Structures are given as C-alpha cells and as structure tokens.
Coordinates of C-alpha atoms in Angstrom, one line a residue:
M355 CA -8.2 236.4 13.4
K356 CA -6.4 233.8 15.6
K357 CA -2.7 234.2 15.8
L358 CA -0.6 231.3 14.5
L359 CA 2.2 230.1 16.6
L360 CA 5.2 229.9 14.3
T361 CA 8.4 228.3 15.5
A362 CA 11.5 227.2 13.6
A363 CA 12.9 223.9 14.6
I364 CA 15.7 221.5 13.6
F365 CA 14.4 219.1 10.9
I366 CA 14.4 215.6 12.3
A367 CA 12.3 213.5 9.9
F368 CA 9.7 213.9 7.2
F369 CA 7.6 212.0 4.8
T370 CA 6.7 213.4 1.4
L371 CA 3.1 214.2 0.6
K372 CA 1.7 215.3 -2.7
L373 CA 1.9 219.0 -3.2
S374 CA -1.4 220.7 -4.1
A375 CA -2.6 224.2 -5.0
Q376 CA -5.8 226.0 -5.7
I377 CA -6.3 226.6 -9.4
T378 CA -6.4 230.4 -9.4
D379 CA -5.3 230.8 -13.0
P380 CA -8.0 232.9 -14.7
F381 CA -7.9 230.6 -17.7
F382 CA -10.0 228.0 -15.8
E383 CA -13.7 228.7 -15.3
H384 CA -14.7 227.4 -11.9
V385 CA -17.8 225.5 -12.9
D386 CA -19.7 223.3 -10.5
Y387 CA -19.8 220.1 -12.6
R388 CA -17.5 217.3 -13.8
G389 CA -17.0 216.6 -17.4
A390 CA -17.2 219.0 -20.3
F391 CA -20.9 220.0 -19.9
G392 CA -23.2 221.3 -17.3
T393 CA -26.7 222.5 -18.4
T394 CA -25.6 224.3 -21.5
D395 CA -24.7 222.5 -24.8
W396 CA -21.8 224.5 -26.2
T397 CA -21.7 222.3 -29.3
S398 CA -25.0 223.7 -30.5
G399 CA -25.2 225.6 -33.8
W400 CA -21.7 225.3 -35.2
T401 CA -20.9 221.5 -35.2
N402 CA -21.8 218.9 -37.8
W403 CA -22.3 215.3 -36.7
N404 CA -23.0 214.1 -40.3
P405 CA -20.4 215.7 -42.6
Q406 CA -20.4 212.6 -44.9
N407 CA -23.7 213.8 -46.4
T408 CA -23.1 217.5 -46.5
N409 CA -22.7 219.2 -49.9
Y410 CA -19.9 221.8 -49.6
G411 CA -19.9 222.9 -53.3
T412 CA -17.1 222.8 -55.8
P413 CA -13.8 224.8 -55.2
D414 CA -13.3 227.7 -57.6
I415 CA -9.8 228.7 -56.3
T416 CA -6.9 226.3 -56.0
V417 CA -4.1 227.2 -53.6
S418 CA -0.7 225.5 -53.6
G419 CA 3.0 226.1 -52.6
D420 CA 4.1 229.1 -50.5
I421 CA 2.0 232.0 -49.4
T422 CA 4.4 234.9 -49.0
T423 CA 2.1 237.9 -48.6
N424 CA -0.8 238.7 -46.3
T425 CA -3.8 237.0 -47.7
T426 CA -7.6 236.9 -47.0
W427 CA -9.9 234.0 -47.9
T428 CA -13.5 235.0 -48.2
A429 CA -16.8 233.1 -47.9
S430 CA -17.7 234.1 -51.5
H431 CA -15.2 231.5 -52.7
T432 CA -14.5 227.8 -52.0
Y433 CA -10.8 227.0 -51.8
L434 CA -8.9 223.8 -52.6
L435 CA -5.6 223.0 -50.9
S436 CA -3.3 221.2 -53.3
G437 CA -0.3 219.6 -51.7
F438 CA 1.5 221.2 -48.8
V439 CA 0.5 224.9 -48.6
Y440 CA 2.9 226.9 -46.4
I441 CA 2.1 230.3 -44.8
K442 CA 5.6 231.7 -44.5
S443 CA 7.1 233.6 -41.6
G444 CA 5.9 237.2 -41.3
V445 CA 2.7 236.5 -43.2
T446 CA -0.9 236.5 -41.9
I447 CA -3.7 234.6 -43.5
T448 CA -7.2 235.7 -42.6
I449 CA -10.2 233.5 -43.2
E450 CA -13.7 235.0 -43.0
P451 CA -16.6 233.3 -41.2
G452 CA -18.4 230.8 -43.4
T453 CA -15.5 230.1 -45.7
V454 CA -15.1 226.5 -46.9
I455 CA -11.6 225.1 -47.6
Q456 CA -11.3 221.7 -49.1
G457 CA -8.2 219.5 -48.9
D458 CA -7.3 217.6 -52.1
K459 CA -7.3 213.9 -51.6
T460 CA -4.8 213.0 -54.4
S461 CA -2.1 215.4 -53.2
K462 CA -3.0 215.2 -49.5
G463 CA -3.6 218.9 -49.3
T464 CA -2.3 220.3 -46.0
L465 CA -2.2 223.9 -44.5
I466 CA 1.0 224.6 -42.6
I467 CA 1.4 227.8 -40.5
E468 CA 5.2 228.2 -40.1
K469 CA 7.0 229.8 -37.2
G470 CA 6.5 233.5 -37.3
A471 CA 3.4 233.3 -39.4
K472 CA -0.2 233.7 -38.3
I473 CA -3.6 232.4 -39.1
N474 CA -6.7 234.4 -38.1
A475 CA -9.6 232.1 -38.8
I476 CA -12.4 233.3 -36.6
G477 CA -15.8 231.9 -37.4
T478 CA -19.0 232.4 -35.5
S479 CA -21.4 230.0 -33.7
S480 CA -23.9 230.4 -36.6
N481 CA -21.3 230.7 -39.4
P482 CA -18.2 228.5 -38.7
I483 CA -15.2 228.1 -40.9
I484 CA -15.0 224.6 -42.5
F485 CA -12.0 222.6 -43.5
T486 CA -13.1 219.4 -45.2
S487 CA -12.4 216.8 -47.9
N488 CA -12.8 217.6 -51.6
V489 CA -14.3 214.1 -52.2
A490 CA -18.0 214.1 -53.0
A491 CA -20.6 213.6 -50.3
G492 CA -21.2 209.9 -49.6
S493 CA -17.6 208.9 -50.5
R494 CA -15.4 210.7 -47.9
D495 CA -13.1 208.7 -45.8
Y496 CA -10.6 209.0 -42.9
G497 CA -7.4 210.8 -44.0
D498 CA -8.7 212.2 -47.2
W499 CA -6.4 215.2 -46.7
G500 CA -3.7 216.3 -44.4
G501 CA -5.1 218.7 -41.9
I502 CA -3.9 221.9 -40.2
I503 CA -0.4 222.3 -38.7
L504 CA 0.6 225.2 -36.5
C505 CA 4.3 225.7 -35.8
G506 CA 5.4 228.1 -33.2
K507 CA 8.4 229.4 -31.2
A508 CA 7.6 228.2 -27.8
Q509 CA 9.8 225.8 -25.8
I510 CA 10.0 222.1 -26.6
N511 CA 12.1 219.5 -24.9
V512 CA 14.0 218.3 -27.9
P513 CA 17.8 219.1 -27.5
G514 CA 18.4 222.4 -29.2
D515 CA 14.8 223.3 -28.8
S516 CA 14.1 222.8 -32.5
A517 CA 12.6 219.9 -34.5
L518 CA 11.1 219.1 -37.9
I519 CA 7.3 218.7 -37.7
E520 CA 6.1 215.2 -38.3
G521 CA 4.3 214.1 -41.4
G522 CA 6.4 215.3 -44.3
P523 CA 6.4 219.1 -44.3
T524 CA 9.7 220.9 -44.2
S525 CA 8.7 223.2 -41.4
Y526 CA 10.5 223.4 -38.0
Y527 CA 9.0 224.2 -34.6
G528 CA 10.3 225.2 -31.2
G529 CA 12.1 228.3 -30.0
A530 CA 15.7 227.2 -30.8
A531 CA 18.1 229.7 -29.1
S532 CA 15.4 232.2 -28.2
P533 CA 12.1 230.4 -27.2
E534 CA 9.0 232.6 -26.8
N535 CA 6.5 230.8 -24.7
T536 CA 4.0 233.6 -25.3
D537 CA 4.4 233.3 -29.1
N538 CA 1.3 234.1 -31.1
S539 CA 0.4 232.0 -34.1
G540 CA -3.0 233.6 -34.5
S541 CA -6.6 232.5 -33.7
L542 CA -8.8 229.5 -34.5
K543 CA -12.4 229.9 -33.4
Y544 CA -15.5 228.1 -34.5
I545 CA -13.7 225.8 -36.9
R546 CA -14.6 222.4 -38.2
I547 CA -11.8 220.1 -39.6
E548 CA -13.3 217.0 -41.3
Y549 CA -11.7 213.9 -42.7
P550 CA -8.1 215.0 -42.1
G551 CA -5.2 213.0 -40.7
V552 CA -2.7 211.2 -42.9
P553 CA -0.5 208.5 -41.4
L554 CA 2.2 208.6 -44.1
Q555 CA 4.4 206.1 -42.2
P556 CA 4.9 205.0 -38.6
N557 CA 5.7 208.0 -36.3
Q558 CA 5.3 210.3 -39.3
E559 CA 1.7 211.4 -39.3
I560 CA -0.3 214.5 -40.0
N561 CA -3.0 214.8 -37.4
G562 CA -6.3 216.6 -37.6
L563 CA -4.9 219.6 -35.8
T564 CA -1.2 219.5 -35.1
M565 CA 0.4 222.1 -32.7
G566 CA 4.2 222.1 -32.6
G567 CA 5.8 224.6 -30.1
V568 CA 2.7 226.8 -30.2
G569 CA 2.8 229.6 -27.7
S570 CA 0.2 230.8 -25.2
G571 CA -0.5 233.9 -27.2
T572 CA -2.3 231.7 -29.7
S573 CA -6.0 231.3 -29.3
V574 CA -7.7 228.0 -30.0
D575 CA -11.4 227.7 -29.0
Y576 CA -14.4 225.9 -30.4
V577 CA -12.8 223.4 -32.7
Q578 CA -14.3 220.1 -34.0
V579 CA -12.1 217.5 -35.6
S580 CA -14.1 214.7 -37.2
Y581 CA -13.1 211.4 -38.8
S582 CA -9.3 212.0 -38.5
G583 CA -7.2 209.3 -40.0
D584 CA -4.6 209.8 -37.2
D585 CA -4.8 211.6 -33.9
S586 CA -7.6 214.2 -33.7
Y587 CA -5.3 216.6 -31.8
E588 CA -1.6 216.4 -31.0
W589 CA 0.7 218.8 -29.2
F590 CA 4.4 218.7 -29.6
G591 CA 5.7 220.9 -26.7
G592 CA 4.5 224.5 -26.4
T593 CA 2.2 226.3 -24.1
V594 CA -1.0 227.0 -26.1
S595 CA -4.1 226.7 -23.9
P596 CA -7.2 225.7 -25.9
K597 CA -10.9 225.4 -24.8
H598 CA -14.0 223.7 -26.2
L599 CA -12.4 221.0 -28.3
I600 CA -14.3 218.1 -29.9
A601 CA -12.8 214.9 -31.2
F602 CA -15.5 213.0 -33.2
R603 CA -15.1 209.5 -34.5
G604 CA -11.3 209.7 -34.9
Q605 CA -9.2 206.7 -35.8
D606 CA -6.2 206.9 -33.5
D607 CA -5.9 208.9 -30.3
D608 CA -8.2 211.8 -29.4
F609 CA -5.8 214.0 -27.4
D610 CA -2.0 213.3 -27.7
T611 CA 0.6 215.3 -25.7
D612 CA 4.4 215.1 -26.2
Y613 CA 7.8 216.8 -26.2
G614 CA 7.2 219.0 -23.1
Y615 CA 3.7 220.4 -23.7
T616 CA 2.7 222.4 -20.7
G617 CA -0.5 224.1 -21.8
K618 CA -3.9 224.3 -20.0
L619 CA -7.1 222.9 -21.4
Q620 CA -10.7 223.0 -20.4
F621 CA -14.0 221.7 -21.9
L622 CA -12.9 218.8 -24.1
V623 CA -15.2 216.0 -25.4
S624 CA -14.5 213.0 -27.6
L625 CA -16.8 210.3 -29.0
R626 CA -15.6 207.1 -30.8
D627 CA -17.0 204.9 -33.4
P628 CA -16.9 201.2 -32.2
N629 CA -15.9 200.0 -35.6
W630 CA -12.9 202.2 -36.3
A631 CA -9.6 202.2 -34.5
D632 CA -5.9 202.4 -35.5
V633 CA -3.5 199.4 -35.7
S634 CA -1.1 201.3 -33.4
G635 CA -3.8 201.1 -30.6
S636 CA -6.4 203.8 -30.1
N637 CA -6.7 205.7 -26.8
G638 CA -8.6 208.7 -25.5
F639 CA -5.5 210.3 -23.9
E640 CA -1.9 209.3 -24.9
S641 CA 0.9 211.2 -23.2
D642 CA 4.7 210.9 -23.4
N643 CA 7.5 213.2 -22.2
D644 CA 9.2 212.2 -25.5
A645 CA 9.6 209.1 -27.6
S646 CA 12.3 207.6 -25.4
G647 CA 10.8 208.7 -22.0
S648 CA 13.8 210.8 -21.3
T649 CA 14.2 213.4 -18.5
N650 CA 14.4 216.2 -21.0
T651 CA 12.8 219.5 -19.8
P652 CA 10.3 221.0 -19.9
Q653 CA 8.5 217.8 -18.8
T654 CA 5.2 217.0 -20.6
K655 CA 2.8 218.3 -18.0
P656 CA -0.4 219.8 -19.4
T657 CA -3.3 220.5 -17.1
F658 CA -6.8 219.3 -18.2
S659 CA -10.0 220.1 -16.5
N660 CA -13.6 219.2 -17.5
V661 CA -13.0 216.6 -20.1
S662 CA -15.6 214.0 -21.2
V663 CA -14.2 211.0 -23.2
F664 CA -16.8 208.6 -24.5
G665 CA -15.2 205.5 -26.0
P666 CA -16.6 202.7 -28.2
K667 CA -18.1 200.5 -25.5
V668 CA -21.7 201.7 -25.0
T669 CA -22.4 198.6 -22.8
S670 CA -20.4 195.6 -21.8
S671 CA -21.8 193.7 -24.8
T672 CA -20.9 196.3 -27.4
S673 CA -18.8 194.7 -30.2
I674 CA -15.8 197.0 -30.9
N675 CA -12.6 197.1 -33.0
S676 CA -9.9 195.0 -31.4
N677 CA -7.4 197.9 -31.8
Y678 CA -9.1 199.9 -29.1
K679 CA -6.9 200.1 -25.9
R680 CA -7.3 202.7 -23.1
A681 CA -9.1 205.8 -22.0
L682 CA -5.8 207.1 -20.6
H683 CA -2.4 205.8 -21.5
I684 CA 0.2 207.8 -19.6
R685 CA 3.8 206.7 -20.2
R686 CA 7.4 207.6 -21.0
N687 CA 7.9 210.0 -18.1
S688 CA 4.8 212.1 -18.7
A689 CA 3.4 214.0 -15.7
L690 CA 0.1 215.4 -16.9
N691 CA -2.7 216.7 -14.6
V692 CA -6.4 215.7 -15.1
Y693 CA -9.3 217.1 -13.0
N694 CA -13.1 217.1 -12.9
S695 CA -13.3 214.7 -15.8
I696 CA -15.3 211.7 -17.1
F697 CA -13.8 208.7 -19.0
A698 CA -16.3 206.1 -20.2
G699 CA -16.5 203.1 -22.4
F700 CA -13.0 201.8 -23.3
P701 CA -11.6 198.3 -22.9
T702 CA -9.4 199.6 -20.2
G703 CA -9.7 202.8 -18.2
L704 CA -6.2 203.9 -16.9
Y705 CA -2.7 202.7 -17.6
I706 CA 0.2 204.5 -15.9
D707 CA 3.0 202.8 -17.8
G708 CA 6.6 202.4 -16.7
T709 CA 8.8 203.3 -13.8
A710 CA 9.2 207.0 -14.7
S711 CA 5.5 207.9 -15.0
Q712 CA 4.6 205.7 -11.9
G713 CA 7.3 207.7 -10.0
N714 CA 5.7 210.9 -11.2
A715 CA 2.4 209.6 -9.8
N716 CA 3.9 208.7 -6.5
S717 CA 5.7 212.0 -6.1
G718 CA 2.7 214.2 -7.0
L719 CA 3.9 215.4 -10.4
L720 CA 1.2 213.3 -12.1
N721 CA -2.3 213.8 -10.9
I722 CA -5.8 212.7 -11.6
E723 CA -8.4 214.0 -9.2
N724 CA -12.2 214.3 -8.9
S725 CA -12.6 212.2 -12.0
V726 CA -14.7 209.2 -12.9
I727 CA -13.9 206.1 -14.9
A728 CA -17.0 204.3 -16.0
G729 CA -18.2 201.3 -18.1
M730 CA -14.8 199.8 -18.8
G731 CA -13.9 196.3 -19.6
A732 CA -11.3 196.7 -16.9
F733 CA -10.8 199.9 -14.9
F734 CA -7.1 199.6 -14.6
D735 CA -4.3 197.9 -16.6
V736 CA -2.0 195.4 -14.9
P737 CA 1.5 197.0 -15.1
T738 CA 4.0 195.0 -17.1
G739 CA 6.8 197.5 -16.6
G740 CA 8.0 199.8 -13.8
T741 CA 7.7 199.2 -10.1
W742 CA 4.0 198.9 -9.6
T743 CA 2.3 195.6 -9.4
A744 CA -1.4 194.5 -9.7
G745 CA -3.5 196.7 -7.5
D746 CA -1.1 199.6 -7.2
E747 CA -2.8 201.6 -9.9
R748 CA -6.2 201.1 -8.4
A749 CA -5.0 202.0 -5.0
W750 CA -3.4 205.2 -6.3
F751 CA -6.4 206.3 -8.3
L752 CA -8.9 205.5 -5.5
F753 CA -6.8 207.1 -2.7
A754 CA -9.4 209.1 -0.7
D755 CA -7.7 212.5 -1.1
R756 CA -8.0 212.2 -4.9
E757 CA -11.8 212.0 -4.7
N758 CA -12.0 209.8 -7.8
D759 CA -14.5 207.1 -8.5
T760 CA -15.2 204.0 -10.7
I761 CA -18.7 203.3 -12.0
A762 CA -19.6 199.9 -13.4
D763 CA -21.9 201.0 -16.2
N764 CA -22.2 204.1 -18.4
S765 CA -25.9 204.6 -17.7
S766 CA -25.2 205.3 -14.1
L767 CA -23.4 208.5 -15.2
M768 CA -26.8 209.8 -16.2
I769 CA -25.6 211.6 -19.3
S770 CA -28.4 212.3 -21.8
D771 CA -27.3 210.5 -25.0
P772 CA -23.5 210.6 -25.2
F773 CA -22.9 207.6 -27.5
N774 CA -25.3 208.6 -30.2
L775 CA -23.1 208.8 -33.3
S776 CA -25.4 211.0 -35.4
A777 CA -26.9 213.4 -32.7
P778 CA -25.0 213.1 -29.4
N779 CA -26.2 214.9 -26.3
F780 CA -23.5 215.2 -23.7
K781 CA -25.4 217.1 -21.1
P782 CA -26.0 215.4 -17.7
L783 CA -29.6 214.6 -16.8
S784 CA -31.2 216.2 -13.8
G785 CA -30.0 214.4 -10.7
S786 CA -26.7 213.2 -12.2
Q787 CA -23.9 213.2 -9.8
M788 CA -21.8 214.7 -12.6
L789 CA -23.6 218.0 -12.1
I790 CA -22.1 218.5 -8.6
G791 CA -18.8 218.0 -7.0
S792 CA -16.1 219.8 -9.0
I793 CA -13.1 220.8 -7.0
W794 CA -10.7 223.7 -7.5
Y795 CA -8.2 222.8 -4.8
V796 CA -6.2 220.3 -6.7
S797 CA -2.7 218.8 -6.5
G798 CA 0.3 219.4 -8.6
I799 CA -0.3 222.9 -10.0
S800 CA 2.0 225.7 -9.1
E801 CA 0.7 229.2 -9.9
T802 CA 4.2 230.3 -11.1
G803 CA 5.9 227.1 -12.0
S804 CA 8.6 227.8 -9.5
N805 CA 10.4 225.0 -7.7
V806 CA 11.3 227.0 -4.6
V807 CA 9.5 224.5 -2.4
S808 CA 10.8 221.1 -3.4
K809 CA 9.2 219.0 -0.5
V810 CA 6.4 219.5 1.9
A811 CA 5.3 217.3 4.8
I812 CA 2.4 218.0 7.1
Y813 CA 2.1 215.8 10.2
P814 CA 0.2 214.6 12.1
N815 CA -2.7 214.8 9.7
P816 CA -5.3 214.6 11.0
C817 CA -4.2 216.8 13.9
K818 CA -5.6 218.0 17.2
E819 CA -3.8 220.7 19.1
S820 CA -1.0 221.4 16.6
V821 CA 0.5 220.5 13.3
N822 CA 4.0 220.4 12.0
I823 CA 4.9 221.7 8.5
S824 CA 8.3 220.7 7.1
L825 CA 9.4 222.7 4.1
T826 CA 12.5 222.0 1.9
L827 CA 13.5 225.2 0.1
T828 CA 15.8 225.3 -2.9
E829 CA 16.8 228.9 -2.1
S830 CA 16.4 231.5 0.7
S831 CA 12.9 232.7 0.5
K832 CA 10.2 234.8 2.2
V833 CA 7.6 232.4 3.4
K834 CA 4.0 233.0 4.5
I835 CA 1.5 230.4 5.6
E836 CA -2.3 230.9 5.4
L837 CA -5.1 228.7 6.7
Y838 CA -8.4 228.5 4.7
D839 CA -11.6 226.6 5.5
I840 CA -13.3 224.4 2.9
S841 CA -15.3 227.3 1.6
G842 CA -12.2 229.3 0.8
R843 CA -12.5 231.7 3.8
L844 CA -9.2 232.9 5.3
I845 CA -9.0 231.7 8.9
S846 CA -5.5 232.9 9.9
A847 CA -2.1 233.8 8.5
T848 CA 1.5 234.2 9.6
K849 CA 3.6 237.2 8.9
E850 CA 6.0 236.8 5.9
T851 CA 9.2 235.4 7.4
S852 CA 12.6 235.0 5.8
M853 CA 13.9 231.4 5.8
N854 CA 17.2 229.9 4.6
E855 CA 17.7 227.4 1.9
G856 CA 17.3 223.8 3.1
T857 CA 14.7 222.2 5.4
Q858 CA 12.7 224.2 7.9
E859 CA 10.1 223.0 10.3
I860 CA 7.1 225.2 11.3
K861 CA 4.6 224.4 14.1
I862 CA 1.1 225.7 13.9
N863 CA -1.3 225.8 16.9
T864 CA -4.7 224.4 15.9
Q865 CA -6.3 223.9 19.4
D866 CA -8.7 226.8 18.9
I867 CA -9.8 225.9 15.4
N868 CA -13.1 224.1 14.8
K869 CA -13.0 220.5 13.6
G870 CA -13.1 220.0 9.9
F871 CA -11.2 220.2 6.6
Y872 CA -8.8 223.0 5.9
F873 CA -6.2 224.1 3.4
V874 CA -2.7 225.2 4.4
N875 CA -1.5 227.6 1.7
I876 CA 2.2 228.1 1.6
S877 CA 3.7 231.1 -0.3
A878 CA 7.5 231.1 -1.0
S879 CA 9.0 233.8 -3.2
G880 CA 5.8 234.0 -5.2
N881 CA 5.3 230.3 -5.5
K882 CA 2.0 229.0 -4.0
I883 CA 1.1 225.5 -3.0
S884 CA -1.6 224.1 -0.8
Q885 CA -2.1 221.0 1.2
K886 CA -5.2 219.6 2.8
L887 CA -5.4 219.4 6.6
I888 CA -7.9 217.7 8.8
V889 CA -8.4 219.1 12.4
Q890 CA -10.1 216.7 14.8

C-alpha cells in the first residue's frame, strides 16, 4: 500500500464542492439498475389494477369511535369503518392476512393510529390486506373514504415538535419534549388502500397513507395506494423508511414530503391517469421544508433511490388534464436526495423553486444523481423566483458529475408497458440502458448525520502529482483519509490524525497512482463523506 504524504498547511483559499458519500446504510439494496424495477416484477400477486370492478362483499362488523383495548381483525369478517376510528395510545390492532376493511363513504371512514398505538397489518404476497370503499363495484370514486393515518413520536420541525394532523382528526404527532426517532407504530406489509383521500378543505386533507412523525422503528413495505382523492402518500416529519410503494392513478401528488421528514425510501413507482388531476396542481414529487419555507430543523431531507414515476403524457400528443404540473417540484427550502431514478411523461420535469431550495442545490444539500427525465413537455421549468435564471436548472441537473440525463421520448427508456392503466408492466426490456449504470457513491448523504465537516475543497481536480484537500471542521476531530478506486478497492490510507477546529489543509501525493477515477473518503469523528477525484 502506497504511503500518503500528509502535511498540514495554513489555509489560503478554497472553493466549496458538493460533499458526497458512499451509501453504506444497509437499508439500501445495491442493485445494478435505475428505476424501481430490474428483471423481477415485485408487484406481481398482491396488487389490483382494476379495483373498480372487484366485489369485496358486504361488511358484517361496523367499527366506530375509539378502540381502547388490543384488538384483532380477522379474514373471516369484513369490517366497515364509520367516521374517524382512533386506535388509542398503548393499544395494538392486529389485522390478519386477507382481511377486507371498507371505509364508509357517507361518514368518510378513516383509521387513525395515534401516538403510542400500533398497527400490525401484515398480509402476504398471495393474501394481502385490503382497505377499500364500501361503495358497490362500478360506482367507486376518488375520495370515497378517508384513508390510513399513522401518528408517531419522531421529530418534526414544527416549533414545540408537536402538531395536529391534517384532515380533521383530533390526533397530534411529533415527539414534543421527548422525540423518539426510532419510535415504532407497527408494521404495514402487503397492503392495498383503494379510493381513499378526502380533501376536506385547502391544506386540510386526508391522504391515502398519511405518516406524521412516524419513527424508523415502523415498517412500511409493499403498499399500493390507488385512486386517492388527494396525495397518495404524505410524510409530515419523522424518520420512517419505506420500501416497495405504489401510487396508482392518484389525483394530487404521488409522494409528498414536509415538516422535516428525513427517512430513506427505495423501490417506489407511480402511474397517472391522463384525465384526472387536482386543481391545486398535481406532481410526482412535491417537497417543502414547511409551508412557509422556514429554516426550521430538522430540514426536510429524505433520501430516495430507485424510483419510477410515470406521468400522464404517454407521448407528446397525449391529451392530459390541464392541472398536471411537474414530475418533481422541490420548493420552500426542501433539500431532498434522489438517486438512480426515472421520471417520465409530465408537462414539466424538474422545478427547483425559490432561493432557499436553489441554494440547497448549489451547496450540495439537495441532490439528484444518476437519474433520467424523459418524455416531458419541457425538461425544466423557468424559475420565476430565487436567484436562478433560465438555463441554470438545466446546467445544474446535467452537470457531468451528477451523471443525469434527459431523453426526448418515453419509448427510448425501453420499459415494457409502463403506461398501461389496466395491466402495467414496469420492467425494462432487454437492452434498456435502465438496467445498467446505478451508482452507490452519491452526494449529500452522511452516514451519521454529523456536521463535523462543514466544508470540503479538493484541488486541483483533475490532478497529476498531488492534490490538496481543504477541510473546515466544526470541532476538534480525529481525521482519517482513504483513497478508493472506482471498483471500491482501497488504494491507500493515512493514519488517524487529531486536527483542531477550523480549516486545515492536507496534501496527498498522487504521482505513483494510475490515471483514472478515485474516491477520497474522509472520516472525522465517525462522520464519513466522499469526493470524486480524477488523476491524470
């Protein structure tokens, strides 16, 4: 192993580059494809693409009001939710595989899991749990009933760390004086939620699946929300980290993140109906730090990987509802991360809206990498607020290090049949470029969330005989630097060295290293970040 020459020097000047890190969190499966699907269709067996014409039987048990003792719902009965049904703190509701629960249309039946309560609704791939409308087959509609609301004790960025959940229920979410980011609200697995989502009034909506302050101890996996009258999924703060989510023919946004949500998500797919959109403007992603775009912490910063969003525009000539807007609308000081993903078929692809979110993009807090925007009316919105002007969004997205791309038409993605509203097939065809090229060295993710390293500059980059690394530390730290090649093989490393708070400069000798791409990994008091380096 070649010894690195490490010398401390007086800081003279630096320029800030985007921080990056390898995604080593075991939550993320390091697949080799972009989008939500490789060669396996994980929707097979448990989903329903035609719930309108499915006969779910007649409820024989009506449930209303508060549930105050541990309760089990079984597949031998069909349940009717009448009005707001609250699972109270300390209570666990268990739902067996194959159970059908219908939401009453007249009273807008809704299931609310309050802080301190749990729902264990674990279906199977052959026997899912079904939440649906009580309206007869053939007559069901968007927003027939409320949906499912989970309230937890994890941190949110509302002052006081407590807020009343939207939509009318009397339940609060957030950790208040004692937030628990690992809070456990139970498990949802192999669940279908059909015809939910009640927009009672502006900014007071019940979504298909609402998660307020839900902690990382909660498991959400294999969930299909279909025909939601509002957002299919919305997160209000919290740390819950779902996988395998489907948003099918929703009316408003597919995936909406607010109030300091910082969870991780992988394998998400959405498909839109060209004829249905919400008057508020329908998007694939909508993300805010909060309603006013404040600097409240924690900042909204979820991490998405392997997402496929298929909007209403199958081709450029497809007629769509005029309320459709963007595949990604990132605004109000949001700083989300998106990697290895596909966004196809919206009027506009990406809009980073306003000074704060544009600043997050410039500083490396907001990242979109190794992702594709395809088949859009326009790939990028023209900013009307903030500091960016026409062309800046395009330049940011297509900056070479981000490894993003724009594709003129959806067919060039070579996805089997993703816009089929009755039997979609989201798997890439053989030879599709979506089957290759995923990256797992990506910018903006800290393994521990520490802010020990506030700034990094690497120069010159590309380098020849040596490279300078400028670090600004927020506290005295033990620092170690490792050099990896593009395959992840460790090339060399320094000894762990104590460094003082402030800016330090390190010089690394690269004259004996082969030309090519490398990653400089920096460890400081347990925080790890990584930056690409080119040796010429």
